[in-house]
Every structure is written in structure tokens, then in C-alpha cells.
PDB file of C-alpha atoms in Angstrom:
ATOM      1  CA  UNK A   1      30.703 106.962 -10.202  1.00  0.00           C
ATOM      2  CA  UNK A   2      27.933 109.480  -9.663  1.00  0.00           C
ATOM      3  CA  UNK A   3      25.310 106.931 -10.814  1.00  0.00           C
ATOM      4  CA  UNK A   4      26.730 104.394  -8.361  1.00  0.00           C
ATOM      5  CA  UNK A   5      26.430 106.860  -5.469  1.00  0.00           C
ATOM      6  CA  UNK A   6      22.831 107.693  -6.433  1.00  0.00           C
ATOM      7  CA  UNK A   7      21.953 103.991  -6.600  1.00  0.00           C
ATOM      8  CA  UNK A   8      23.535 103.430  -3.175  1.00  0.00           C
ATOM      9  CA  UNK A   9      21.614 106.365  -1.667  1.00  0.00           C
ATOM     10  CA  UNK A  10      18.344 104.994  -3.087  1.00  0.00           C
ATOM     11  CA  UNK A  11      19.074 101.557  -1.593  1.00  0.00           C
ATOM     12  CA  UNK A  12      19.614 103.093   1.841  1.00  0.00           C
ATOM     13  CA  UNK A  13      16.359 105.039   1.557  1.00  0.00           C
ATOM     14  CA  UNK A  14      14.476 101.791   0.887  1.00  0.00           C
ATOM     15  CA  UNK A  15      15.656 100.021   4.061  1.00  0.00           C
ATOM     16  CA  UNK A  16      12.731  99.718   6.493  1.00  0.00           C
ATOM     17  CA  UNK A  17      13.064 101.533   9.826  1.00  0.00           C
ATOM     18  CA  UNK A  18      12.890  98.303  11.872  1.00  0.00           C
ATOM     19  CA  UNK A  19      15.901  96.812  10.051  1.00  0.00           C
ATOM     20  CA  UNK A  20      18.267  99.263  11.680  1.00  0.00           C
ATOM     21  CA  UNK A  21      17.363  98.144  15.196  1.00  0.00           C
ATOM     22  CA  UNK A  22      18.852  94.628  14.853  1.00  0.00           C
ATOM     23  CA  UNK A  23      22.590  94.134  15.300  1.00  0.00           C
ATOM     24  CA  UNK A  24      24.607  91.012  14.593  1.00  0.00           C
ATOM     25  CA  UNK A  25      26.886  90.152  17.518  1.00  0.00           C
ATOM     26  CA  UNK A  26      29.437  87.477  18.262  1.00  0.00           C
ATOM     27  CA  UNK A  27      29.727  85.605  21.552  1.00  0.00           C
ATOM     28  CA  UNK A  28      33.027  84.790  23.278  1.00  0.00           C
ATOM     29  CA  UNK A  29      32.626  81.145  22.236  1.00  0.00           C
ATOM     30  CA  UNK A  30      32.352  82.079  18.552  1.00  0.00           C
ATOM     31  CA  UNK A  31      28.578  81.771  18.246  1.00  0.00           C
ATOM     32  CA  UNK A  32      26.589  84.565  16.634  1.00  0.00           C
ATOM     33  CA  UNK A  33      23.225  86.113  17.399  1.00  0.00           C
ATOM     34  CA  UNK A  34      21.032  89.038  16.401  1.00  0.00           C
ATOM     35  CA  UNK A  35      19.990  91.487  19.141  1.00  0.00           C
ATOM     36  CA  UNK A  36      17.433  94.242  18.737  1.00  0.00           C
ATOM     37  CA  UNK A  37      17.100  97.515  20.630  1.00  0.00           C
ATOM     38  CA  UNK A  38      14.566  95.880  23.012  1.00  0.00           C
ATOM     39  CA  UNK A  39      17.146  93.279  24.091  1.00  0.00           C
ATOM     40  CA  UNK A  40      15.492  90.365  22.270  1.00  0.00           C
ATOM     41  CA  UNK A  41      17.895  87.859  20.740  1.00  0.00           C
ATOM     42  CA  UNK A  42      17.680  85.496  17.792  1.00  0.00           C
ATOM     43  CA  UNK A  43      20.522  83.000  17.585  1.00  0.00           C
ATOM     44  CA  UNK A  44      22.042  82.322  14.205  1.00  0.00           C
ATOM     45  CA  UNK A  45      21.621  78.680  13.162  1.00  0.00           C
ATOM     46  CA  UNK A  46      19.662  77.798  16.328  1.00  0.00           C
ATOM     47  CA  UNK A  47      17.785  74.572  15.623  1.00  0.00           C
ATOM     48  CA  UNK A  48      14.487  73.326  17.017  1.00  0.00           C
ATOM     49  CA  UNK A  49      13.484  69.673  17.044  1.00  0.00           C
ATOM     50  CA  UNK A  50       9.828  68.869  17.728  1.00  0.00           C
ATOM     51  CA  UNK A  51       8.840  65.520  19.225  1.00  0.00           C
ATOM     52  CA  UNK A  52       5.331  64.314  20.087  1.00  0.00           C
ATOM     53  CA  UNK A  53       4.628  61.596  22.653  1.00  0.00           C
ATOM     54  CA  UNK A  54       1.175  60.015  22.639  1.00  0.00           C
ATOM     55  CA  UNK A  55       1.170  59.196  26.364  1.00  0.00           C
ATOM     56  CA  UNK A  56       3.664  60.389  28.993  1.00  0.00           C
ATOM     57  CA  UNK A  57       1.991  58.274  31.687  1.00  0.00           C
ATOM     58  CA  UNK A  58       3.469  55.104  30.187  1.00  0.00           C
ATOM     59  CA  UNK A  59       7.186  54.347  30.653  1.00  0.00           C
ATOM     60  CA  UNK A  60       8.608  54.951  27.198  1.00  0.00           C
ATOM     61  CA  UNK A  61      11.512  56.434  25.286  1.00  0.00           C
ATOM     62  CA  UNK A  62      11.332  58.422  22.057  1.00  0.00           C
ATOM     63  CA  UNK A  63      14.335  59.252  19.865  1.00  0.00           C
ATOM     64  CA  UNK A  64      15.426  62.034  17.490  1.00  0.00           C
ATOM     65  CA  UNK A  65      18.617  62.785  15.556  1.00  0.00           C
ATOM     66  CA  UNK A  66      20.375  66.132  15.879  1.00  0.00           C
ATOM     67  CA  UNK A  67      20.936  67.887  12.547  1.00  0.00           C
ATOM     68  CA  UNK A  68      23.756  70.056  13.990  1.00  0.00           C
ATOM     69  CA  UNK A  69      26.577  69.934  16.527  1.00  0.00           C
ATOM     70  CA  UNK A  70      25.883  72.077  19.567  1.00  0.00           C
ATOM     71  CA  UNK A  71      24.505  72.286  23.074  1.00  0.00           C
ATOM     72  CA  UNK A  72      20.955  71.542  24.142  1.00  0.00           C
ATOM     73  CA  UNK A  73      19.986  74.978  25.431  1.00  0.00           C
ATOM     74  CA  UNK A  74      16.315  74.438  26.335  1.00  0.00           C
ATOM     75  CA  UNK A  75      13.690  71.759  26.296  1.00  0.00           C
ATOM     76  CA  UNK A  76      10.071  72.867  26.307  1.00  0.00           C
ATOM     77  CA  UNK A  77       7.174  70.517  26.979  1.00  0.00           C
ATOM     78  CA  UNK A  78       3.431  71.026  26.785  1.00  0.00           C
ATOM     79  CA  UNK A  79       0.706  68.609  27.866  1.00  0.00           C
ATOM     80  CA  UNK A  80      -2.726  68.168  26.299  1.00  0.00           C
ATOM     81  CA  UNK A  81      -4.458  66.818  29.425  1.00  0.00           C
ATOM     82  CA  UNK A  82      -3.944  67.164  33.182  1.00  0.00           C
ATOM     83  CA  UNK A  83      -1.670  64.774  35.066  1.00  0.00           C
ATOM     84  CA  UNK A  84      -3.690  63.831  38.147  1.00  0.00           C
ATOM     85  CA  UNK A  85      -2.292  60.805  39.981  1.00  0.00           C
ATOM     86  CA  UNK A  86       1.466  61.428  40.487  1.00  0.00           C
ATOM     87  CA  UNK A  87       4.098  63.705  38.935  1.00  0.00           C
ATOM     88  CA  UNK A  88       5.183  62.901  35.383  1.00  0.00           C
ATOM     89  CA  UNK A  89       8.993  62.981  35.398  1.00  0.00           C
ATOM     90  CA  UNK A  90      10.738  63.378  32.046  1.00  0.00           C
ATOM     91  CA  UNK A  91      14.453  62.896  31.405  1.00  0.00           C
ATOM     92  CA  UNK A  92      16.560  63.607  28.329  1.00  0.00           C
ATOM     93  CA  UNK A  93      19.676  61.724  27.243  1.00  0.00           C
ATOM     94  CA  UNK A  94      22.306  61.920  24.512  1.00  0.00           C
ATOM     95  CA  UNK A  95      24.347  59.233  22.820  1.00  0.00           C
ATOM     96  CA  UNK A  96      27.265  59.279  20.438  1.00  0.00           C
ATOM     97  CA  UNK A  97      26.795  55.607  19.602  1.00  0.00           C
ATOM     98  CA  UNK A  98      25.474  54.929  16.119  1.00  0.00           C
ATOM     99  CA  UNK A  99      23.557  51.781  17.063  1.00  0.00           C
ATOM    100  CA  UNK A 100      21.616  50.394  19.969  1.00  0.00           C
ATOM    101  CA  UNK A 101      19.820  51.998  22.864  1.00  0.00           C
ATOM    102  CA  UNK A 102      22.853  53.030  24.926  1.00  0.00           C
ATOM    103  CA  UNK A 103      22.107  56.509  26.241  1.00  0.00           C
ATOM    104  CA  UNK A 104      24.547  57.049  29.073  1.00  0.00           C
ATOM    105  CA  UNK A 105      24.744  60.849  29.231  1.00  0.00           C
ATOM    106  CA  UNK A 106      21.778  62.613  30.843  1.00  0.00           C
ATOM    107  CA  UNK A 107      21.042  66.170  29.797  1.00  0.00           C
ATOM    108  CA  UNK A 108      20.888  67.879  33.164  1.00  0.00           C
ATOM    109  CA  UNK A 109      20.803  71.169  34.985  1.00  0.00           C
ATOM    110  CA  UNK A 110      22.563  69.579  37.944  1.00  0.00           C
ATOM    111  CA  UNK A 111      19.594  69.500  40.305  1.00  0.00           C
ATOM    112  CA  UNK A 112      16.372  68.266  38.738  1.00  0.00           C
ATOM    113  CA  UNK A 113      14.572  66.679  35.811  1.00  0.00           C
ATOM    114  CA  UNK A 114      11.611  68.014  33.855  1.00  0.00           C
ATOM    115  CA  UNK A 115       8.415  67.463  35.838  1.00  0.00           C
ATOM    116  CA  UNK A 116       4.725  67.950  35.152  1.00  0.00           C
ATOM    117  CA  UNK A 117       3.317  68.175  38.705  1.00  0.00           C
ATOM    118  CA  UNK A 118       0.143  66.256  39.451  1.00  0.00           C
ATOM    119  CA  UNK A 119      -1.243  68.818  41.901  1.00  0.00           C
ATOM    120  CA  UNK A 120      -1.401  71.815  39.594  1.00  0.00           C
ATOM    121  CA  UNK A 121      -1.262  70.552  36.011  1.00  0.00           C
ATOM    122  CA  UNK A 122      -3.935  71.205  33.456  1.00  0.00           C
ATOM    123  CA  UNK A 123      -4.245  70.889  29.690  1.00  0.00           C
ATOM    124  CA  UNK A 124      -1.968  73.393  27.971  1.00  0.00           C
ATOM    125  CA  UNK A 125       0.567  73.582  30.813  1.00  0.00           C
ATOM    126  CA  UNK A 126       4.131  74.121  29.662  1.00  0.00           C
ATOM    127  CA  UNK A 127       7.441  73.330  31.297  1.00  0.00           C
ATOM    128  CA  UNK A 128      10.720  74.958  30.379  1.00  0.00           C
ATOM    129  CA  UNK A 129      13.859  73.017  31.215  1.00  0.00           C
ATOM    130  CA  UNK A 130      17.193  74.827  31.108  1.00  0.00           C
ATOM    131  CA  UNK A 131      20.190  72.474  31.150  1.00  0.00           C
ATOM    132  CA  UNK A 132      23.527  73.640  32.562  1.00  0.00           C
ATOM    133  CA  UNK A 133      25.009  76.133  30.109  1.00  0.00           C
ATOM    134  CA  UNK A 134      27.964  74.753  28.168  1.00  0.00           C
ATOM    135  CA  UNK A 135      28.103  71.477  30.105  1.00  0.00           C
ATOM    136  CA  UNK A 136      29.582  68.559  28.168  1.00  0.00           C
ATOM    137  CA  UNK A 137      26.582  66.462  29.247  1.00  0.00           C
ATOM    138  CA  UNK A 138      24.380  68.718  27.115  1.00  0.00           C
ATOM    139  CA  UNK A 139      26.535  68.539  23.978  1.00  0.00           C
ATOM    140  CA  UNK A 140      25.268  66.675  20.948  1.00  0.00           C
ATOM    141  CA  UNK A 141      27.056  66.006  17.660  1.00  0.00           C
ATOM    142  CA  UNK A 142      25.611  66.282  14.185  1.00  0.00           C
ATOM    143  CA  UNK A 143      23.955  62.932  13.633  1.00  0.00           C
ATOM    144  CA  UNK A 144      24.000  62.277  17.386  1.00  0.00           C
ATOM    145  CA  UNK A 145      20.902  60.909  19.040  1.00  0.00           C
ATOM    146  CA  UNK A 146      18.707  62.456  21.714  1.00  0.00           C
ATOM    147  CA  UNK A 147      16.227  60.446  23.772  1.00  0.00           C
ATOM    148  CA  UNK A 148      13.274  61.750  25.790  1.00  0.00           C
ATOM    149  CA  UNK A 149      12.178  59.264  28.436  1.00  0.00           C
ATOM    150  CA  UNK A 150       9.122  59.139  30.704  1.00  0.00           C
ATOM    151  CA  UNK A 151       9.137  57.387  34.061  1.00  0.00           C
ATOM    152  CA  UNK A 152       5.608  56.019  33.754  1.00  0.00           C
ATOM    153  CA  UNK A 153       4.704  57.305  37.221  1.00  0.00           C
ATOM    154  CA  UNK A 154       1.208  58.665  36.611  1.00  0.00           C
ATOM    155  CA  UNK A 155      -1.635  56.192  36.296  1.00  0.00           C
ATOM    156  CA  UNK A 156      -4.065  58.541  34.541  1.00  0.00           C
ATOM    157  CA  UNK A 157      -3.409  57.207  31.051  1.00  0.00           C
ATOM    158  CA  UNK A 158      -3.700  59.052  27.782  1.00  0.00           C
ATOM    159  CA  UNK A 159      -1.739  62.261  28.512  1.00  0.00           C
ATOM    160  CA  UNK A 160      -0.132  63.358  25.239  1.00  0.00           C
ATOM    161  CA  UNK A 161       2.708  65.881  25.182  1.00  0.00           C
ATOM    162  CA  UNK A 162       4.850  67.731  22.673  1.00  0.00           C
ATOM    163  CA  UNK A 163       8.494  68.608  23.318  1.00  0.00           C
ATOM    164  CA  UNK A 164      10.686  71.161  21.565  1.00  0.00           C
ATOM    165  CA  UNK A 165      14.446  70.681  21.908  1.00  0.00           C
ATOM    166  CA  UNK A 166      16.484  73.838  21.227  1.00  0.00           C
ATOM    167  CA  UNK A 167      20.073  73.232  20.092  1.00  0.00           C
ATOM    168  CA  UNK A 168      22.505  76.119  19.819  1.00  0.00           C
ATOM    169  CA  UNK A 169      25.615  75.622  17.689  1.00  0.00           C
ATOM    170  CA  UNK A 170      28.827  76.432  19.525  1.00  0.00           C
TER     171      UNK A 170
END
């Protein structure tokens, strides 16, 4: 028993100082996350899907499949060139259908869509879109499809963008 206690004490002595500042917590909805002493959070099983679009000035739709069931918590977008003529409006949709292009549920925050404004945009600009928390319109099932759609408003041509969709399991 004494050897076991010594081994345990040695293990505790080897734990780095920063490891003690992170605490695992559980949300009311059952989700879990790590929180450090600075208030930063890292969600357990949070998933990020990266999608690249070659030109957001053309009306187009790009699709991805969700690897988990959860809620779309954030959508980030970054452009590689300025949008100069008119605003580039981006919408996101979900579908539970397994075939076809029927995307009837828009991922929304209730008031607006993602927009790269033409008056102030420049290469490297980022937008952060926060959908309504816990809304059923933002829920996606494992194997469910997500579509990112551009309105084709700008006439500049050749404005590539990358989007990161953050899905939190709940």
C-alpha cells in the first residue's frame, strides 16, 4: 500500500501547473465543456467543417455533410479579395432529406443573413454569424446536409471565400 501511495504522490508531482486551471463542466442541456481560470471555454466534441467557395459573386450553392448531431453555433467566413460592387449575401440551410436539393430550413439568427459589405470589405475580412441559440432551425442530424448559398449580387467576379461551420453536440 505504501508503494501505491508513493507512486500516486509522484504522479501528482508530475502534473504541469497549467493542467490544474482547466475544469470540466456540464451544461443544463447535458453538453460538456472545459473552462479555464481566464474564462476561456473549449467544448467537448465540438466539430468544425471547413468549406471553400471559389467565387461568392456567382449565385451558387455548396454542400457538406454533418458528422454529428447538434446545433450550428457559429459560421465564420473570410474573403480573399474585396467585394466592390454590391453586398455579397450568404445564407445557410439544413436538410434532413437524403436525396435531392430540398433545403427548406434556413439557419438564422432571426434578423439577418451573413453579409460581406461592398463599402468596407477588403481581402482577409472575416464575418462571424451567430444563429439563434438552440433554435430548431439550426439543428442538424448526423449525416444531415448543410448548404451554403450565395446570392450572386456582386459583379466583381473572382472573390473566393472560406467558411467554417461550428457544430456543438447537444
